[in-house]
mmCIF file of C-alpha atoms and ligand atoms in Angstrom:
data_model
loop_
_atom_site.group_PDB
_atom_site.id
_atom_site.type_symbol
_atom_site.label_atom_id
_atom_site.label_comp_id
_atom_site.label_asym_id
_atom_site.label_seq_id
_atom_site.Cartn_x
_atom_site.Cartn_y
_atom_site.Cartn_z
ATOM 1 C CA MET A 196 130.336 81.754 113.530
ATOM 2 C CA LYS A 197 132.928 84.559 112.950
ATOM 3 C CA GLU A 198 135.206 82.799 115.704
ATOM 4 C CA LYS A 199 134.746 79.486 114.233
ATOM 5 C CA VAL A 200 135.446 80.627 110.729
ATOM 6 C CA SER A 201 138.597 82.647 111.778
ATOM 7 C CA SER A 202 140.135 80.045 113.788
ATOM 8 C CA LYS A 203 139.958 77.292 111.223
ATOM 9 C CA PHE A 204 141.310 79.785 108.578
ATOM 10 C CA ARG A 205 144.218 80.400 110.766
ATOM 11 C CA GLU A 206 144.773 76.674 111.338
ATOM 12 C CA LEU A 207 144.472 75.720 107.558
ATOM 13 C CA TYR A 208 146.095 78.857 105.808
ATOM 14 C CA GLY A 209 147.690 81.316 108.526
ATOM 15 C CA GLU A 210 146.928 84.834 109.390
ATOM 16 C CA GLY A 211 145.521 87.901 107.752
ATOM 17 C CA ALA A 212 141.952 86.882 106.617
ATOM 18 C CA ILE A 213 139.313 89.603 106.195
ATOM 19 C CA LEU A 214 135.714 88.583 107.028
ATOM 20 C CA PHE A 215 132.780 89.153 104.759
ATOM 21 C CA ALA A 216 129.148 88.204 105.508
ATOM 22 C CA SER A 217 125.766 87.952 103.556
ATOM 23 C CA PRO A 218 122.299 87.157 104.728
ATOM 24 C CA GLY A 219 119.476 84.544 103.669
ATOM 25 C CA ARG A 220 116.051 86.232 103.013
ATOM 26 C CA ILE A 221 112.263 86.186 103.723
ATOM 27 C CA ASN A 222 109.594 87.283 101.467
ATOM 28 C CA LEU A 223 106.502 88.710 102.624
ATOM 29 C CA ILE A 224 104.622 87.912 99.296
ATOM 30 C CA GLY A 225 105.348 88.024 95.668
ATOM 31 C CA GLU A 226 106.367 84.506 94.926
ATOM 32 C CA HIS A 227 107.543 83.179 91.516
ATOM 33 C CA THR A 228 106.874 86.925 90.235
ATOM 34 C CA ASP A 229 110.566 87.965 89.878
ATOM 35 C CA TYR A 230 111.222 86.066 86.590
ATOM 36 C CA ASN A 231 107.791 87.231 85.294
ATOM 37 C CA GLY A 232 108.824 90.846 85.668
ATOM 38 C CA GLY A 233 106.774 91.626 88.685
ATOM 39 C CA PHE A 234 107.013 92.708 92.309
ATOM 40 C CA VAL A 235 108.624 91.063 95.209
ATOM 41 C CA PHE A 236 108.680 91.985 98.650
ATOM 42 C CA PRO A 237 111.691 90.376 100.533
ATOM 43 C CA GLY A 238 113.950 91.337 103.650
ATOM 44 C CA ALA A 239 117.457 89.923 104.639
ATOM 45 C CA VAL A 240 117.209 87.918 107.912
ATOM 46 C CA ASP A 241 119.847 87.498 110.716
ATOM 47 C CA LYS A 242 121.043 84.123 109.241
ATOM 48 C CA GLY A 243 123.605 83.852 106.509
ATOM 49 C CA ILE A 244 127.133 82.939 105.515
ATOM 50 C CA VAL A 245 130.399 84.328 106.959
ATOM 51 C CA ALA A 246 133.517 83.744 105.079
ATOM 52 C CA ALA A 247 137.248 84.632 105.948
ATOM 53 C CA ILE A 248 139.143 85.351 102.723
ATOM 54 C CA ARG A 249 142.620 86.150 102.048
ATOM 55 C CA LEU A 250 144.141 86.715 98.466
ATOM 56 C CA ASN A 251 146.879 84.209 98.043
ATOM 57 C CA GLY A 252 148.941 85.594 94.981
ATOM 58 C CA THR A 253 148.332 82.545 92.764
ATOM 59 C CA ASP A 254 145.699 81.747 90.294
ATOM 60 C CA LYS A 255 144.077 78.992 92.413
ATOM 61 C CA VAL A 256 141.121 79.166 95.006
ATOM 62 C CA ARG A 257 141.389 76.996 98.060
ATOM 63 C CA ALA A 258 138.133 76.859 99.592
ATOM 64 C CA TYR A 259 137.046 74.995 102.752
ATOM 65 C CA ALA A 260 133.335 74.475 103.565
ATOM 66 C CA LEU A 261 133.537 74.330 107.597
ATOM 67 C CA ASP A 262 129.904 72.956 107.975
ATOM 68 C CA LEU A 263 130.688 69.838 105.551
ATOM 69 C CA GLY A 264 134.447 69.588 106.517
ATOM 70 C CA GLU A 265 135.170 69.570 102.895
ATOM 71 C CA GLU A 266 137.846 71.312 100.829
ATOM 72 C CA ALA A 267 138.074 72.250 97.366
ATOM 73 C CA GLU A 268 140.794 73.653 94.946
ATOM 74 C CA PHE A 269 140.168 75.143 91.782
ATOM 75 C CA GLY A 270 141.353 77.491 88.934
ATOM 76 C CA LEU A 271 139.718 80.556 87.715
ATOM 77 C CA ASN A 272 139.200 79.381 83.948
ATOM 78 C CA GLU A 273 136.224 77.994 82.460
ATOM 79 C CA GLU A 274 137.396 74.385 82.404
ATOM 80 C CA ASP A 275 138.266 74.488 85.997
ATOM 81 C CA LYS A 276 134.704 73.720 87.357
ATOM 82 C CA PRO A 277 135.006 71.733 90.542
ATOM 83 C CA ALA A 278 133.270 68.613 91.254
ATOM 84 C CA GLN A 279 131.746 69.397 94.468
ATOM 85 C CA SER A 280 128.364 71.411 94.088
ATOM 86 C CA TRP A 281 128.891 73.924 97.044
ATOM 87 C CA ALA A 282 132.319 74.765 95.354
ATOM 88 C CA CYS A 283 130.378 75.528 91.922
ATOM 89 C CA TYR A 284 128.688 78.549 93.622
ATOM 90 C CA ILE A 285 132.041 80.136 94.367
ATOM 91 C CA PHE A 286 133.593 79.161 91.258
ATOM 92 C CA GLY A 287 130.546 80.492 89.416
ATOM 93 C CA VAL A 288 130.879 83.773 91.015
ATOM 94 C CA CYS A 289 134.700 84.155 90.133
ATOM 95 C CA ARG A 290 133.719 83.411 86.683
ATOM 96 C CA GLU A 291 130.915 85.825 86.437
ATOM 97 C CA VAL A 292 133.038 88.678 88.078
ATOM 98 C CA GLN A 293 135.575 87.930 85.315
ATOM 99 C CA LYS A 294 132.915 88.164 82.514
ATOM 100 C CA ARG A 295 132.226 91.588 83.961
ATOM 101 C CA GLY A 296 135.853 92.696 83.480
ATOM 102 C CA GLY A 297 136.776 92.144 87.061
ATOM 103 C CA VAL A 298 140.553 91.213 87.234
ATOM 104 C CA ILE A 299 140.970 88.715 89.960
ATOM 105 C CA GLY A 300 143.378 86.182 91.414
ATOM 106 C CA GLY A 301 143.393 83.341 93.749
ATOM 107 C CA PHE A 302 142.381 83.322 97.232
ATOM 108 C CA ASP A 303 142.028 81.129 100.335
ATOM 109 C CA THR A 304 138.740 80.885 102.152
ATOM 110 C CA VAL A 305 137.039 79.332 104.996
ATOM 111 C CA PHE A 306 133.098 79.757 105.248
ATOM 112 C CA SER A 307 130.247 78.557 107.314
ATOM 113 C CA GLY A 308 126.590 79.435 107.370
ATOM 114 C CA ASP A 309 123.432 79.297 109.662
ATOM 115 C CA VAL A 310 120.889 79.528 106.931
ATOM 116 C CA PRO A 311 119.040 76.289 107.146
ATOM 117 C CA LEU A 312 119.723 74.441 103.900
ATOM 118 C CA GLY A 313 116.713 73.674 101.695
ATOM 119 C CA ALA A 314 114.460 75.915 103.821
ATOM 120 C CA GLY A 315 113.524 78.156 101.113
ATOM 121 C CA MET A 316 115.595 80.972 102.791
ATOM 122 C CA SER A 317 118.156 81.401 99.956
ATOM 123 C CA SER A 318 121.212 79.950 101.533
ATOM 124 C CA SER A 319 122.988 79.728 97.960
ATOM 125 C CA ALA A 320 122.363 83.418 97.357
ATOM 126 C CA ALA A 321 123.846 84.126 100.695
ATOM 127 C CA LEU A 322 126.952 82.147 99.488
ATOM 128 C CA GLU A 323 127.019 83.994 96.085
ATOM 129 C CA SER A 324 126.528 87.314 97.491
ATOM 130 C CA THR A 325 129.165 86.870 100.078
ATOM 131 C CA PHE A 326 131.863 86.014 97.549
ATOM 132 C CA ALA A 327 130.761 88.431 94.754
ATOM 133 C CA PHE A 328 130.837 91.307 97.512
ATOM 134 C CA ALA A 329 134.354 90.136 98.925
ATOM 135 C CA LEU A 330 135.907 89.770 95.360
ATOM 136 C CA ASN A 331 134.560 93.236 94.253
ATOM 137 C CA ASP A 332 135.902 94.607 97.588
ATOM 138 C CA LEU A 333 139.265 92.942 97.730
ATOM 139 C CA TYR A 334 140.005 93.459 93.991
ATOM 140 C CA HIS A 335 138.719 96.886 93.602
ATOM 141 C CA CYS A 336 136.494 95.672 90.699
ATOM 142 C CA GLY A 337 134.132 98.676 90.951
ATOM 143 C CA ILE A 338 131.103 96.752 90.291
ATOM 144 C CA ASP A 339 127.865 98.046 91.544
ATOM 145 C CA ARG A 340 125.406 96.489 93.958
ATOM 146 C CA PHE A 341 122.857 95.406 91.429
ATOM 147 C CA GLU A 342 125.548 93.956 89.355
ATOM 148 C CA LEU A 343 126.832 91.840 92.363
ATOM 149 C CA ALA A 344 123.352 90.733 92.667
ATOM 150 C CA LYS A 345 123.257 89.615 88.926
ATOM 151 C CA ILE A 346 126.434 87.860 89.363
ATOM 152 C CA GLY A 347 124.808 85.597 91.851
ATOM 153 C CA GLN A 348 121.794 85.095 89.538
ATOM 154 C CA SER A 349 123.980 84.369 86.497
ATOM 155 C CA THR A 350 125.920 81.863 88.983
ATOM 156 C CA GLU A 351 122.859 79.914 89.441
ATOM 157 C CA HIS A 352 121.913 80.178 85.615
ATOM 158 C CA ASN A 353 125.184 79.136 84.352
ATOM 159 C CA TYR A 354 126.957 76.881 86.956
ATOM 160 C CA CYS A 355 124.189 75.430 89.128
ATOM 161 C CA GLY A 356 121.268 74.553 86.635
ATOM 162 C CA VAL A 357 118.565 76.877 88.259
ATOM 163 C CA ASN A 358 117.033 79.647 86.074
ATOM 164 C CA CYS A 359 116.007 81.736 89.139
ATOM 165 C CA GLY A 360 114.838 85.218 89.284
ATOM 166 C CA ILE A 361 116.736 88.049 90.996
ATOM 167 C CA MET A 362 115.136 88.318 94.220
ATOM 168 C CA ASP A 363 117.207 86.153 96.417
ATOM 169 C CA GLN A 364 120.390 87.598 95.505
ATOM 170 C CA PHE A 365 119.029 91.353 95.511
ATOM 171 C CA ALA A 366 117.582 90.871 98.892
ATOM 172 C CA SER A 367 120.851 89.375 100.236
ATOM 173 C CA VAL A 368 122.897 92.251 98.815
ATOM 174 C CA PHE A 369 120.547 95.138 99.445
ATOM 175 C CA GLY A 370 119.057 94.103 102.708
ATOM 176 C CA LYS A 371 118.481 96.688 105.470
ATOM 177 C CA LYS A 372 117.856 96.278 109.170
ATOM 178 C CA GLY A 373 114.006 96.646 110.075
ATOM 179 C CA HIS A 374 113.096 97.208 106.395
ATOM 180 C CA LEU A 375 111.381 95.015 103.752
ATOM 181 C CA MET A 376 112.050 96.110 100.151
ATOM 182 C CA ARG A 377 109.703 96.313 97.425
ATOM 183 C CA LEU A 378 111.416 95.477 94.075
ATOM 184 C CA ASP A 379 110.030 95.939 90.509
ATOM 185 C CA CYS A 380 111.819 93.081 88.772
ATOM 186 C CA ARG A 381 111.059 94.797 85.397
ATOM 187 C CA SER A 382 112.208 98.273 86.003
ATOM 188 C CA MET A 383 114.465 97.066 89.055
ATOM 189 C CA GLU A 384 113.402 100.141 91.097
ATOM 190 C CA PHE A 385 112.960 99.485 94.477
ATOM 191 C CA ALA A 386 111.839 101.205 97.789
ATOM 192 C CA TYR A 387 112.746 100.305 101.400
ATOM 193 C CA PHE A 388 109.662 99.912 103.657
ATOM 194 C CA PRO A 389 110.141 99.984 107.521
ATOM 195 C CA PHE A 390 108.504 96.806 108.840
ATOM 196 C CA ASP A 391 107.712 96.569 112.462
ATOM 197 C CA PRO A 392 103.912 95.521 112.627
ATOM 198 C CA GLN A 393 102.805 96.532 116.041
ATOM 199 C CA GLY A 394 100.958 93.565 117.793
ATOM 200 C CA TYR A 395 102.351 90.903 115.440
ATOM 201 C CA LYS A 396 105.160 88.720 114.827
ATOM 202 C CA LEU A 397 106.722 87.160 111.686
ATOM 203 C CA VAL A 398 107.706 83.455 112.316
ATOM 204 C CA LEU A 399 108.977 80.733 109.754
ATOM 205 C CA VAL A 400 107.776 77.235 110.428
ATOM 206 C CA ASN A 401 110.270 74.844 108.543
ATOM 207 C CA SER A 402 108.785 71.406 107.574
ATOM 208 C CA ARG A 403 112.284 70.243 107.103
ATOM 209 C CA VAL A 404 111.216 68.656 103.923
ATOM 210 C CA LYS A 405 114.345 69.805 101.836
ATOM 211 C CA HIS A 406 113.380 71.769 99.016
ATOM 212 C CA GLU A 407 115.780 71.360 95.883
ATOM 213 C CA LEU A 408 115.414 73.625 93.009
ATOM 214 C CA VAL A 409 118.106 72.279 91.032
ATOM 215 C CA GLY A 410 116.604 69.800 88.387
ATOM 216 C CA SER A 411 113.461 70.548 86.266
ATOM 217 C CA PRO A 412 110.361 71.563 88.599
ATOM 218 C CA TYR A 413 111.411 75.212 89.040
ATOM 219 C CA ASN A 414 112.668 75.711 85.621
ATOM 220 C CA ASP A 415 109.474 74.022 84.282
ATOM 221 C CA ARG A 416 107.410 76.609 86.143
ATOM 222 C CA ARG A 417 109.385 79.482 84.541
ATOM 223 C CA ALA A 418 109.168 77.960 81.163
ATOM 224 C CA SER A 419 105.308 77.731 81.274
ATOM 225 C CA CYS A 420 105.138 81.317 82.221
ATOM 226 C CA GLU A 421 107.540 82.212 79.280
ATOM 227 C CA ARG A 422 105.277 80.279 76.799
ATOM 228 C CA VAL A 423 101.978 82.012 77.986
ATOM 229 C CA ALA A 424 103.715 85.474 77.846
ATOM 230 C CA LYS A 425 104.770 84.603 74.215
ATOM 231 C CA VAL A 426 101.215 83.707 73.167
ATOM 232 C CA LEU A 427 100.049 86.905 74.735
ATOM 233 C CA GLY A 428 102.785 88.581 72.759
ATOM 234 C CA GLN A 429 104.383 90.117 75.740
ATOM 235 C CA GLU A 430 107.919 89.895 77.093
ATOM 236 C CA PHE A 431 106.688 89.113 80.477
ATOM 237 C CA LEU A 432 103.496 87.951 82.166
ATOM 238 C CA ARG A 433 103.588 91.006 84.529
ATOM 239 C CA GLY A 434 100.626 93.177 83.358
ATOM 240 C CA ALA A 435 98.781 90.485 81.759
ATOM 241 C CA THR A 436 95.105 90.347 82.938
ATOM 242 C CA MET A 437 92.828 87.353 83.552
ATOM 243 C CA GLU A 438 90.837 88.423 80.534
ATOM 244 C CA GLN A 439 93.638 88.376 78.255
ATOM 245 C CA LEU A 440 94.591 84.946 79.722
ATOM 246 C CA ASP A 441 91.091 83.581 79.224
ATOM 247 C CA ALA A 442 91.171 84.799 75.568
ATOM 248 C CA VAL A 443 94.045 82.408 74.863
ATOM 249 C CA LYS A 444 92.892 79.591 77.077
ATOM 250 C CA ASP A 445 92.558 77.067 74.086
ATOM 251 C CA LYS A 446 95.912 78.069 72.526
ATOM 252 C CA ILE A 447 97.700 76.795 75.794
ATOM 253 C CA SER A 448 97.833 73.740 77.907
ATOM 254 C CA GLU A 449 95.702 73.393 81.001
ATOM 255 C CA GLU A 450 98.854 73.201 83.107
ATOM 256 C CA ASP A 451 100.170 76.532 81.645
ATOM 257 C CA TYR A 452 96.815 78.178 81.977
ATOM 258 C CA LYS A 453 96.773 77.338 85.748
ATOM 259 C CA ARG A 454 100.240 78.601 86.271
ATOM 260 C CA ALA A 455 99.558 81.862 84.431
ATOM 261 C CA ARG A 456 96.481 82.242 86.547
ATOM 262 C CA TYR A 457 98.602 81.918 89.565
ATOM 263 C CA VAL A 458 101.193 84.509 88.542
ATOM 264 C CA ILE A 459 98.418 86.873 87.447
ATOM 265 C CA GLY A 460 96.840 86.638 90.882
ATOM 266 C CA GLU A 461 100.010 87.047 92.644
ATOM 267 C CA GLU A 462 100.738 90.323 91.014
ATOM 268 C CA ARG A 463 97.430 91.655 92.333
ATOM 269 C CA ARG A 464 98.058 90.449 95.801
ATOM 270 C CA VAL A 465 101.471 91.985 96.149
ATOM 271 C CA LEU A 466 100.075 95.455 94.968
ATOM 272 C CA ASP A 467 97.212 94.862 97.538
ATOM 273 C CA VAL A 468 99.565 94.077 100.376
ATOM 274 C CA CYS A 469 101.612 97.264 99.713
ATOM 275 C CA GLU A 470 98.490 99.324 99.958
ATOM 276 C CA ALA A 471 97.267 97.432 103.095
ATOM 277 C CA LEU A 472 100.674 97.924 104.946
ATOM 278 C CA GLU A 473 100.503 101.783 104.305
ATOM 279 C CA LYS A 474 97.182 101.694 106.241
ATOM 280 C CA GLY A 475 98.502 99.258 108.842
ATOM 281 C CA ASP A 476 95.792 96.731 107.741
ATOM 282 C CA TYR A 477 97.358 93.370 108.669
ATOM 283 C CA GLU A 478 94.175 91.465 108.364
ATOM 284 C CA THR A 479 94.327 92.080 104.397
ATOM 285 C CA VAL A 480 98.141 91.176 104.473
ATOM 286 C CA GLY A 481 97.192 87.912 106.228
ATOM 287 C CA LYS A 482 94.300 87.121 103.846
ATOM 288 C CA ARG A 483 96.419 87.562 100.693
ATOM 289 C CA MET A 484 99.013 85.500 102.241
ATOM 290 C CA TYR A 485 96.543 82.467 102.580
ATOM 291 C CA GLU A 486 95.616 83.109 98.797
ATOM 292 C CA THR A 487 99.040 83.027 97.780
ATOM 293 C CA HIS A 488 99.531 79.657 99.942
ATOM 294 C CA TRP A 489 96.642 77.927 98.128
ATOM 295 C CA GLY A 490 97.487 79.498 94.673
ATOM 296 C CA MET A 491 100.968 78.121 94.883
ATOM 297 C CA SER A 492 99.629 74.843 96.075
ATOM 298 C CA LYS A 493 96.554 74.192 93.801
ATOM 299 C CA ASP A 494 97.541 76.260 90.662
ATOM 300 C CA TYR A 495 101.298 76.502 90.702
ATOM 301 C CA GLU A 496 101.676 73.251 92.322
ATOM 302 C CA VAL A 497 104.863 74.043 94.297
ATOM 303 C CA SER A 498 103.780 73.060 97.563
ATOM 304 C CA CYS A 499 103.606 69.660 99.385
ATOM 305 C CA GLU A 500 101.497 67.790 101.931
ATOM 306 C CA GLU A 501 103.498 68.762 104.656
ATOM 307 C CA LEU A 502 103.367 72.678 103.917
ATOM 308 C CA ASP A 503 99.743 72.391 103.153
ATOM 309 C CA PHE A 504 99.268 70.805 106.653
ATOM 310 C CA LEU A 505 101.152 73.755 108.287
ATOM 311 C CA ALA A 506 99.041 76.430 106.619
ATOM 312 C CA GLU A 507 95.772 74.504 107.764
ATOM 313 C CA VAL A 508 97.082 74.343 111.183
ATOM 314 C CA ALA A 509 97.872 78.102 111.285
ATOM 315 C CA GLU A 510 94.300 79.037 110.076
ATOM 316 C CA GLU A 511 92.898 76.783 112.626
ATOM 317 C CA CYS A 512 94.914 78.654 115.315
ATOM 318 C CA GLY A 513 93.690 81.966 114.057
ATOM 319 C CA VAL A 514 96.940 82.971 112.574
ATOM 320 C CA THR A 515 96.583 86.123 110.530
ATOM 321 C CA GLY A 516 98.468 84.991 107.206
ATOM 322 C CA SER A 517 100.489 81.922 106.557
ATOM 323 C CA ARG A 518 101.873 80.540 103.312
ATOM 324 C CA ILE A 519 104.495 78.595 101.745
ATOM 325 C CA MET A 520 107.775 80.841 101.401
ATOM 326 C CA GLY A 521 110.388 80.722 98.421
ATOM 327 C CA GLY A 522 110.633 78.593 95.419
ATOM 328 C CA GLY A 523 108.543 75.820 97.117
ATOM 329 C CA PHE A 524 108.684 71.851 96.956
ATOM 330 C CA GLY A 525 109.441 72.116 100.805
ATOM 331 C CA GLY A 526 110.933 74.366 103.451
ATOM 332 C CA CYS A 527 109.105 76.825 105.499
ATOM 333 C CA THR A 528 105.887 78.654 105.844
ATOM 334 C CA ILE A 529 105.845 82.370 106.652
ATOM 335 C CA ASN A 530 103.382 83.213 109.306
ATOM 336 C CA LEU A 531 102.040 86.735 110.460
ATOM 337 C CA VAL A 532 100.670 85.924 113.927
ATOM 338 C CA LYS A 533 99.208 88.089 116.720
ATOM 339 C CA ASP A 534 101.352 88.423 119.751
ATOM 340 C CA GLU A 535 98.880 86.856 121.834
ATOM 341 C CA LEU A 536 98.347 83.771 119.670
ATOM 342 C CA TYR A 537 102.108 83.269 119.181
ATOM 343 C CA ASP A 538 102.812 80.668 121.949
ATOM 344 C CA GLY A 539 99.650 78.792 121.276
ATOM 345 C CA PHE A 540 100.339 78.551 117.515
ATOM 346 C CA ILE A 541 103.943 77.267 117.824
ATOM 347 C CA SER A 542 103.035 74.416 120.378
ATOM 348 C CA THR A 543 100.049 73.424 118.518
ATOM 349 C CA ALA A 544 101.924 73.416 115.144
ATOM 350 C CA LYS A 545 104.727 71.464 116.734
ATOM 351 C CA ALA A 546 102.550 68.888 118.386
ATOM 352 C CA LYS A 547 100.099 68.383 115.400
ATOM 353 C CA PHE A 548 103.058 68.121 112.731
ATOM 354 C CA ALA A 549 105.030 65.780 114.955
ATOM 355 C CA ALA A 550 101.973 63.682 115.473
ATOM 356 C CA LYS A 551 101.531 63.417 111.675
ATOM 357 C CA TYR A 552 104.891 63.288 110.286
ATOM 358 C CA GLY A 553 107.150 61.818 112.945
ATOM 359 C CA HIS A 554 109.118 65.038 113.662
ATOM 360 C CA GLU A 555 108.754 68.651 114.880
ATOM 361 C CA PRO A 556 109.190 71.466 112.585
ATOM 362 C CA GLU A 557 111.827 73.955 113.374
ATOM 363 C CA VAL A 558 110.718 77.629 114.230
ATOM 364 C CA TYR A 559 112.554 80.728 113.562
ATOM 365 C CA ASP A 560 111.594 84.120 114.571
ATOM 366 C CA VAL A 561 112.190 86.732 111.654
ATOM 367 C CA VAL A 562 114.812 89.406 112.373
ATOM 368 C CA ILE A 563 115.050 91.681 109.343
ATOM 369 C CA SER A 564 118.749 92.446 109.151
ATOM 370 C CA ASP A 565 121.396 94.153 106.986
ATOM 371 C CA GLY A 566 122.633 92.814 103.520
ATOM 372 C CA SER A 567 126.130 92.000 102.466
ATOM 373 C CA ARG A 568 128.985 93.524 104.214
ATOM 374 C CA ARG A 569 132.746 93.456 105.240
ATOM 375 C CA LEU A 570 132.757 92.851 108.852
HETATM 376 C C1 LIG B 164 113.618 80.824 94.407
HETATM 377 C C2 LIG B 164 114.216 81.728 93.225
HETATM 378 C C3 LIG B 164 113.767 83.190 93.272
HETATM 379 C C4 LIG B 164 112.364 83.350 93.220
HETATM 380 C C5 LIG B 164 111.516 82.278 94.423
HETATM 381 C C6 LIG B 164 110.057 82.337 94.127
HETATM 382 O O1 LIG B 164 113.915 81.584 95.568
HETATM 383 O O2 LIG B 164 115.763 81.815 93.526
HETATM 384 O O3 LIG B 164 114.357 83.875 92.151
HETATM 385 O O4 LIG B 164 111.608 82.993 91.832
HETATM 386 O O5 LIG B 164 112.114 81.149 94.126
HETATM 387 O O6 LIG B 164 109.642 83.406 94.314
#
């Protein structure tokens, strides 16, 4: 990617570009907990965005999306929002940097990525983090890493229509090779966890059902959680118990009740998984992953037929844990598989999925990698 991006940059804009990169992410457990003030357990992956950037001394950005073969040009003021949705991510980051006092000017850029789009691996966070990190570096804005993650999140909220939590951008900015991160999304305290489960592999199976968070379903889930938290008199659902939820059952809709039930269960599961990991008890980790899957499917209703099928096939193959990963509505399952079952699981999953849906899923071995950086 570095070569491709650099040579296209030279062709379009000349010499002198600097390369920046940011990764996509996985999440072991803790889904839809971030915006509820809860815990998440992500790690950065070895797939991401690489951008060549050079300041151009004007007040305009010229950006070329190599994978789409499209160019956009836009200014840095609020009214300059570009038409292409991919360019809105870059524009949004520029605006959010400025809102935080960053004094920036125009630049030329070519970027490319290898995070599969719509796979629930946060290609958009990778894009946001790349530009937030790069602008901060090139313009010496002095913004700290947490604020860089928030710049990406605010970009989603204010320019892309997704009221996401902080997990994806946090993981992309803070990722560390060989480590998962447990983030408390209420206090924003986090810790790195070395993750190298002996005898197991983590593998993603991409249904290739494109997930799309823009639009209502994701924001709807978040609104349900906020409504229930309000009825409970809390800022977040985090910390609420099933007893408290049951006590307000007749004051909330059946749908909101189920969604809150999922979130409360998920809080418990993340803590269980942390404890289990400390003991090297991967069987418990795996059980909780399946529970998350079915909670997301039946209560939170963010799964789809194909992902349920993949989780079922995993279970039939004796896979330790399997669940839908990320926001949902398509994308990947994340699977914790014993080494000796790996080959059999992958070939069975491919064959059964293809027989039913007419195409094979894509498979990615998880390599936990570093976060945003200048190359
Ligand atoms: C998306 C959002 C995250 C998080 C996950 C679900 O990836 O961007 O903030 O809510 O969904 O865990």
